[in-house]
């Protein structure tokens, strides 16, 4: 399942092993494991404090209609056939926003017609999700990995690295410092490569 | 005093798993041999029937089950209701493996209920309140599921320590110092994000089933030392024709426990009628304690008193009646004597 490298350090050997499997399973479930290059999990249940730092393989690009659907133009109408169903609601919203509801006709869940458009290339470049969306999905997956009671959470992100630190009660400066150091190390590795 | 205790080891619980074809013959036979249907569930043309039948009639029932094309399975947890409890109902704790454990216990014949605590999450902040303890204590046994970190599991021992019901702790690592907090521990099942399908996982589920069976066996042995006045199956037979229960649309309106039953009809409306029913020539209210469920008022718990408890209450009642009778006796005698021999009245006085 894993195509990325996952490193776990912590005070509980059993928990380390189980959380590595859990982390990879959840990332696989949300479809992000393939886009992760390296992950570092620091698990300190005795404190309790958990840090997960994720280095993505490449800058997450925004998806466009051309990426998730096949399009063809015919007699001033563009026919869109959505291939990746997860983007169906976003596609419809983006088309409504651009052309208005009168010109967009949804034949069924995955097939949409847009009237009054000459070329399919015009529709292909319409973004269906923001560049923030993949990062939000990774952060959401990290919250799923973290234990439920660990509610006080901070995220550091930038330079293709996302680092999340969480504790149960007060987020102490030394915890944030440890997370920042790990984040910087991951960013440094990325730049070095 | 009459009662069921002399026949307590004569019933056996088995499950028929097969088609609906000729199942009416099976139900007739169960009735003829004096057995009782504990759970019946039908799905399309398939039928499963968990039944309690006299041991000497088991070969006849098994023969009929085979004749009509079904299978007979052993159900070691039949006639029990088990709570499978997680720290919360959140996705971090709940779906797997709690549901897998609950499903496995159902396959063993138990009725299972999955529940989460309101504030069970967190290592330092987890807690269980009195209401939750009372609800869990209504069940025959409890399977309490904790996570993957040893220190967290050990920190949550207090959640389990407060439960009176036999508890099987299921967790990832082997915890230390928890032996006194629960009846049994099964380790090697922690938090997972996938179903327990692998052979190692199935082996762990079987281990959970065996541990639950063991702790229930201990409870059964404790009950057999001071047997119940009447077997729960007999009260089930009595109640299942009671119209409000017969018409109840909730799944399994009558659930058997080791020491009684749960009847899923409102306590406030029906408890008097049930208390006034008769079993072995006695009011049901005299041989059982009938209370509303702690979950809500829509169901009630019927806990059968033991023979010694009934005998003790009889003796108390007799003792209470005796002074009253002795107090009433002379007065009555006086009044009789007053009519017949007025001279003696003075003497008595």
mmCIF file of N, CA, C and O in Angstrom, chain A residues 12 14-16 18-19 22 25-26 29 43 45-48 50 140 143-149 151 153 168-169, chain B residues 88-93 121-126 147-152 171-173 188-194:
data_model
loop_
_atom_site.group_PDB
_atom_site.id
_atom_site.type_symbol
_atom_site.label_atom_id
_atom_site.label_comp_id
_atom_site.label_asym_id
_atom_site.label_seq_id
_atom_site.Cartn_x
_atom_site.Cartn_y
_atom_site.Cartn_z
ATOM 1 N N UNK A 12 6.195 4.648 22.929
ATOM 2 C CA UNK A 12 5.427 3.402 23.067
ATOM 3 C C UNK A 12 5.645 2.542 21.823
ATOM 4 O O UNK A 12 5.082 2.832 20.763
ATOM 5 N N UNK A 14 4.609 -0.399 20.819
ATOM 6 C CA UNK A 14 3.399 -0.994 20.219
ATOM 7 C C UNK A 14 2.594 0.084 19.496
ATOM 8 O O UNK A 14 2.173 -0.083 18.355
ATOM 9 N N UNK A 15 2.411 1.210 20.198
ATOM 10 C CA UNK A 15 1.642 2.323 19.617
ATOM 11 C C UNK A 15 2.292 2.852 18.357
ATOM 12 O O UNK A 15 1.602 3.182 17.387
ATOM 13 N N UNK A 16 3.637 2.904 18.334
ATOM 14 C CA UNK A 16 4.346 3.406 17.147
ATOM 15 C C UNK A 16 4.001 2.565 15.920
ATOM 16 O O UNK A 16 3.672 3.081 14.862
ATOM 17 N N UNK A 18 1.466 0.483 15.485
ATOM 18 C CA UNK A 18 0.051 0.527 15.117
ATOM 19 C C UNK A 18 -0.300 1.862 14.449
ATOM 20 O O UNK A 18 -1.097 1.897 13.521
ATOM 21 N N UNK A 19 0.297 2.947 14.946
ATOM 22 C CA UNK A 19 -0.038 4.256 14.372
ATOM 23 C C UNK A 19 0.564 4.435 12.984
ATOM 24 O O UNK A 19 0.000 5.164 12.164
ATOM 25 N N UNK A 22 -1.928 2.734 10.907
ATOM 26 C CA UNK A 22 -3.161 3.535 10.899
ATOM 27 C C UNK A 22 -2.999 4.759 9.996
ATOM 28 O O UNK A 22 -3.889 5.075 9.193
ATOM 29 N N UNK A 25 -2.963 3.734 6.372
ATOM 30 C CA UNK A 25 -4.306 3.298 5.967
ATOM 31 C C UNK A 25 -5.218 4.500 5.715
ATOM 32 O O UNK A 25 -5.943 4.550 4.721
ATOM 33 N N UNK A 26 -5.176 5.467 6.617
ATOM 34 C CA UNK A 26 -6.054 6.638 6.483
ATOM 35 C C UNK A 26 -5.643 7.490 5.284
ATOM 36 O O UNK A 26 -6.486 7.933 4.505
ATOM 37 N N UNK A 29 -6.886 5.795 2.305
ATOM 38 C CA UNK A 29 -8.347 5.958 2.202
ATOM 39 C C UNK A 29 -8.720 7.289 1.563
ATOM 40 O O UNK A 29 -9.659 7.364 0.779
ATOM 41 N N UNK A 43 5.315 10.499 18.380
ATOM 42 C CA UNK A 43 4.182 10.134 19.244
ATOM 43 C C UNK A 43 4.651 10.056 20.695
ATOM 44 O O UNK A 43 5.468 9.211 21.039
ATOM 45 N N UNK A 45 2.648 9.699 23.914
ATOM 46 C CA UNK A 45 1.384 9.610 24.651
ATOM 47 C C UNK A 45 1.525 9.942 26.130
ATOM 48 O O UNK A 45 0.537 10.283 26.783
ATOM 49 N N UNK A 46 2.741 9.835 26.665
ATOM 50 C CA UNK A 46 2.910 10.132 28.095
ATOM 51 C C UNK A 46 2.719 11.607 28.389
ATOM 52 O O UNK A 46 2.300 11.982 29.476
ATOM 53 N N UNK A 47 3.019 12.487 27.402
ATOM 54 C CA UNK A 47 2.968 13.940 27.672
ATOM 55 C C UNK A 47 1.533 14.457 27.868
ATOM 56 O O UNK A 47 1.283 15.099 28.898
ATOM 57 N N UNK A 48 0.559 14.276 26.998
ATOM 58 C CA UNK A 48 0.590 13.702 25.664
ATOM 59 C C UNK A 48 0.848 14.778 24.599
ATOM 60 O O UNK A 48 0.337 15.892 24.709
ATOM 61 N N UNK A 50 1.567 14.907 20.102
ATOM 62 C CA UNK A 50 1.728 14.190 18.838
ATOM 63 C C UNK A 50 2.107 15.194 17.754
ATOM 64 O O UNK A 50 1.473 16.243 17.647
ATOM 65 N N UNK A 140 -7.097 17.363 7.187
ATOM 66 C CA UNK A 140 -8.266 16.612 7.689
ATOM 67 C C UNK A 140 -7.896 15.173 8.003
ATOM 68 O O UNK A 140 -8.316 14.612 9.024
ATOM 69 N N UNK A 143 -5.990 14.945 11.241
ATOM 70 C CA UNK A 143 -6.869 14.982 12.429
ATOM 71 C C UNK A 143 -7.522 13.628 12.671
ATOM 72 O O UNK A 143 -7.802 13.255 13.798
ATOM 73 N N UNK A 144 -7.761 12.910 11.571
ATOM 74 C CA UNK A 144 -8.337 11.561 11.741
ATOM 75 C C UNK A 144 -7.328 10.611 12.357
ATOM 76 O O UNK A 144 -7.682 9.680 13.069
ATOM 77 N N UNK A 145 -6.051 10.842 12.049
ATOM 78 C CA UNK A 145 -5.007 9.958 12.589
ATOM 79 C C UNK A 145 -4.794 10.244 14.077
ATOM 80 O O UNK A 145 -4.672 9.320 14.885
ATOM 81 N N UNK A 146 -4.772 11.518 14.440
ATOM 82 C CA UNK A 146 -4.509 11.897 15.842
ATOM 83 C C UNK A 146 -5.583 11.309 16.765
ATOM 84 O O UNK A 146 -6.744 11.238 16.376
ATOM 85 N N UNK A 147 -5.234 10.949 17.980
ATOM 86 C CA UNK A 147 -6.255 10.471 18.924
ATOM 87 C C UNK A 147 -7.334 11.538 19.149
ATOM 88 O O UNK A 147 -7.026 12.740 19.092
ATOM 89 N N UNK A 148 -8.554 11.092 19.400
ATOM 90 C CA UNK A 148 -9.688 12.025 19.452
ATOM 91 C C UNK A 148 -9.583 13.033 20.597
ATOM 92 O O UNK A 148 -10.021 14.164 20.482
ATOM 93 N N UNK A 149 -9.009 12.581 21.708
ATOM 94 C CA UNK A 149 -8.955 13.466 22.876
ATOM 95 C C UNK A 149 -7.892 14.552 22.780
ATOM 96 O O UNK A 149 -7.848 15.465 23.597
ATOM 97 N N UNK A 151 -7.118 17.535 21.509
ATOM 98 C CA UNK A 151 -7.936 18.547 20.836
ATOM 99 C C UNK A 151 -7.236 19.869 20.568
ATOM 100 O O UNK A 151 -7.704 20.662 19.777
ATOM 101 N N UNK A 153 -4.779 21.855 18.830
ATOM 102 C CA UNK A 153 -3.979 21.543 17.643
ATOM 103 C C UNK A 153 -3.472 22.803 16.943
ATOM 104 O O UNK A 153 -4.152 23.820 16.934
ATOM 105 N N UNK A 168 -3.301 17.641 24.600
ATOM 106 C CA UNK A 168 -4.634 17.514 25.180
ATOM 107 C C UNK A 168 -5.058 18.791 25.901
ATOM 108 O O UNK A 168 -6.206 19.192 25.834
ATOM 109 N N UNK A 169 -4.120 19.436 26.597
ATOM 110 C CA UNK A 169 -4.512 20.624 27.365
ATOM 111 C C UNK A 169 -3.781 21.865 26.854
ATOM 112 O O UNK A 169 -4.154 22.401 25.831
ATOM 113 N N UNK B 88 -15.898 6.969 22.898
ATOM 114 C CA UNK B 88 -16.874 7.915 22.338
ATOM 115 C C UNK B 88 -17.536 7.274 21.128
ATOM 116 O O UNK B 88 -17.129 6.192 20.698
ATOM 117 N N UNK B 89 -18.499 8.003 20.561
ATOM 118 C CA UNK B 89 -19.121 7.512 19.326
ATOM 119 C C UNK B 89 -18.426 8.089 18.092
ATOM 120 O O UNK B 89 -18.890 7.914 16.977
ATOM 121 N N UNK B 90 -17.331 8.812 18.289
ATOM 122 C CA UNK B 90 -16.622 9.444 17.177
ATOM 123 C C UNK B 90 -15.951 8.422 16.278
ATOM 124 O O UNK B 90 -15.753 7.277 16.657
ATOM 125 N N UNK B 91 -15.595 8.864 15.077
ATOM 126 C CA UNK B 91 -15.027 7.921 14.109
ATOM 127 C C UNK B 91 -13.646 7.420 14.539
ATOM 128 O O UNK B 91 -13.158 6.415 14.032
ATOM 129 N N UNK B 92 -12.972 8.162 15.441
ATOM 130 C CA UNK B 92 -11.676 7.706 15.907
ATOM 131 C C UNK B 92 -11.812 6.410 16.705
ATOM 132 O O UNK B 92 -10.962 5.545 16.660
ATOM 133 N N UNK B 93 -12.900 6.322 17.466
ATOM 134 C CA UNK B 93 -13.053 5.176 18.351
ATOM 135 C C UNK B 93 -14.019 4.116 17.830
ATOM 136 O O UNK B 93 -13.876 2.957 18.131
ATOM 137 N N UNK B 121 -13.219 10.536 25.809
ATOM 138 C CA UNK B 121 -11.989 10.756 25.031
ATOM 139 C C UNK B 121 -10.922 11.461 25.871
ATOM 140 O O UNK B 121 -11.242 12.141 26.843
ATOM 141 N N UNK B 122 -9.679 11.282 25.429
ATOM 142 C CA UNK B 122 -8.570 11.973 26.110
ATOM 143 C C UNK B 122 -7.972 11.128 27.201
ATOM 144 O O UNK B 122 -8.635 10.299 27.827
ATOM 145 N N UNK B 123 -6.662 11.368 27.402
ATOM 146 C CA UNK B 123 -5.972 10.603 28.443
ATOM 147 C C UNK B 123 -6.211 11.225 29.818
ATOM 148 O O UNK B 123 -6.476 10.535 30.797
ATOM 149 N N UNK B 124 -6.144 12.562 29.860
ATOM 150 C CA UNK B 124 -6.250 13.250 31.144
ATOM 151 C C UNK B 124 -7.685 13.663 31.461
ATOM 152 O O UNK B 124 -8.011 13.931 32.611
ATOM 153 N N UNK B 125 -8.521 13.754 30.435
ATOM 154 C CA UNK B 125 -9.856 14.336 30.643
ATOM 155 C C UNK B 125 -10.987 13.324 30.536
ATOM 156 O O UNK B 125 -12.148 13.692 30.684
ATOM 157 N N UNK B 126 -10.675 12.036 30.269
ATOM 158 C CA UNK B 126 -11.766 11.070 30.071
ATOM 159 C C UNK B 126 -12.492 10.796 31.386
ATOM 160 O O UNK B 126 -11.877 10.785 32.461
ATOM 161 N N UNK B 147 -7.564 1.877 23.348
ATOM 162 C CA UNK B 147 -6.738 2.107 22.164
ATOM 163 C C UNK B 147 -5.378 1.452 22.136
ATOM 164 O O UNK B 147 -5.172 0.356 22.682
ATOM 165 N N UNK B 148 -4.441 2.140 21.516
ATOM 166 C CA UNK B 148 -3.146 1.567 21.164
ATOM 167 C C UNK B 148 -2.004 1.932 22.101
ATOM 168 O O UNK B 148 -0.947 1.316 22.024
ATOM 169 N N UNK B 149 -2.172 2.976 22.906
ATOM 170 C CA UNK B 149 -1.073 3.415 23.757
ATOM 171 C C UNK B 149 -1.242 2.877 25.168
ATOM 172 O O UNK B 149 -2.296 3.076 25.799
ATOM 173 N N UNK B 150 -0.183 2.241 25.666
ATOM 174 C CA UNK B 150 -0.248 1.569 26.968
ATOM 175 C C UNK B 150 -0.573 2.553 28.090
ATOM 176 O O UNK B 150 -1.432 2.286 28.935
ATOM 177 N N UNK B 151 0.089 3.702 28.070
ATOM 178 C CA UNK B 151 -0.134 4.666 29.160
ATOM 179 C C UNK B 151 -1.574 5.178 29.146
ATOM 180 O O UNK B 151 -2.169 5.424 30.195
ATOM 181 N N UNK B 152 -2.149 5.339 27.947
ATOM 182 C CA UNK B 152 -3.544 5.817 27.851
ATOM 183 C C UNK B 152 -4.512 4.755 28.367
ATOM 184 O O UNK B 152 -5.470 5.066 29.067
ATOM 185 N N UNK B 171 -7.939 -4.161 24.210
ATOM 186 C CA UNK B 171 -7.052 -3.025 23.925
ATOM 187 C C UNK B 171 -5.853 -3.504 23.105
ATOM 188 O O UNK B 171 -5.705 -4.703 22.861
ATOM 189 N N UNK B 172 -5.028 -2.550 22.698
ATOM 190 C CA UNK B 172 -3.869 -2.880 21.875
ATOM 191 C C UNK B 172 -2.745 -3.531 22.671
ATOM 192 O O UNK B 172 -2.537 -4.741 22.584
ATOM 193 N N UNK B 173 -2.027 -2.749 23.467
ATOM 194 C CA UNK B 173 -0.900 -3.326 24.209
ATOM 195 C C UNK B 173 -1.378 -4.058 25.465
ATOM 196 O O UNK B 173 -2.525 -3.864 25.886
ATOM 197 N N UNK B 188 -4.114 -6.875 21.880
ATOM 198 C CA UNK B 188 -3.765 -7.157 20.483
ATOM 199 C C UNK B 188 -4.800 -6.610 19.516
ATOM 200 O O UNK B 188 -4.686 -6.774 18.307
ATOM 201 N N UNK B 189 -5.847 -5.972 20.069
ATOM 202 C CA UNK B 189 -6.831 -5.315 19.190
ATOM 203 C C UNK B 189 -6.862 -3.850 19.594
ATOM 204 O O UNK B 189 -7.451 -3.502 20.606
ATOM 205 N N UNK B 190 -6.229 -3.016 18.831
ATOM 206 C CA UNK B 190 -6.263 -1.586 19.143
ATOM 207 C C UNK B 190 -7.115 -0.845 18.145
ATOM 208 O O UNK B 190 -7.964 -1.436 17.485
ATOM 209 N N UNK B 191 -6.851 0.448 18.058
ATOM 210 C CA UNK B 191 -7.587 1.265 17.091
ATOM 211 C C UNK B 191 -7.160 0.865 15.682
ATOM 212 O O UNK B 191 -5.966 0.729 15.401
ATOM 213 N N UNK B 192 -8.130 0.660 14.806
ATOM 214 C CA UNK B 192 -7.836 0.273 13.419
ATOM 215 C C UNK B 192 -8.721 1.082 12.490
ATOM 216 O O UNK B 192 -9.786 1.538 12.898
ATOM 217 N N UNK B 193 -8.280 1.217 11.254
ATOM 218 C CA UNK B 193 -9.101 1.952 10.283
ATOM 219 C C UNK B 193 -9.675 1.007 9.240
ATOM 220 O O UNK B 193 -10.127 1.429 8.196
ATOM 221 N N UNK B 194 -9.622 -0.305 9.514
ATOM 222 C CA UNK B 194 -10.142 -1.264 8.540
ATOM 223 C C UNK B 194 -10.859 -2.385 9.271
ATOM 224 O O UNK B 194 -10.668 -2.576 10.467
#
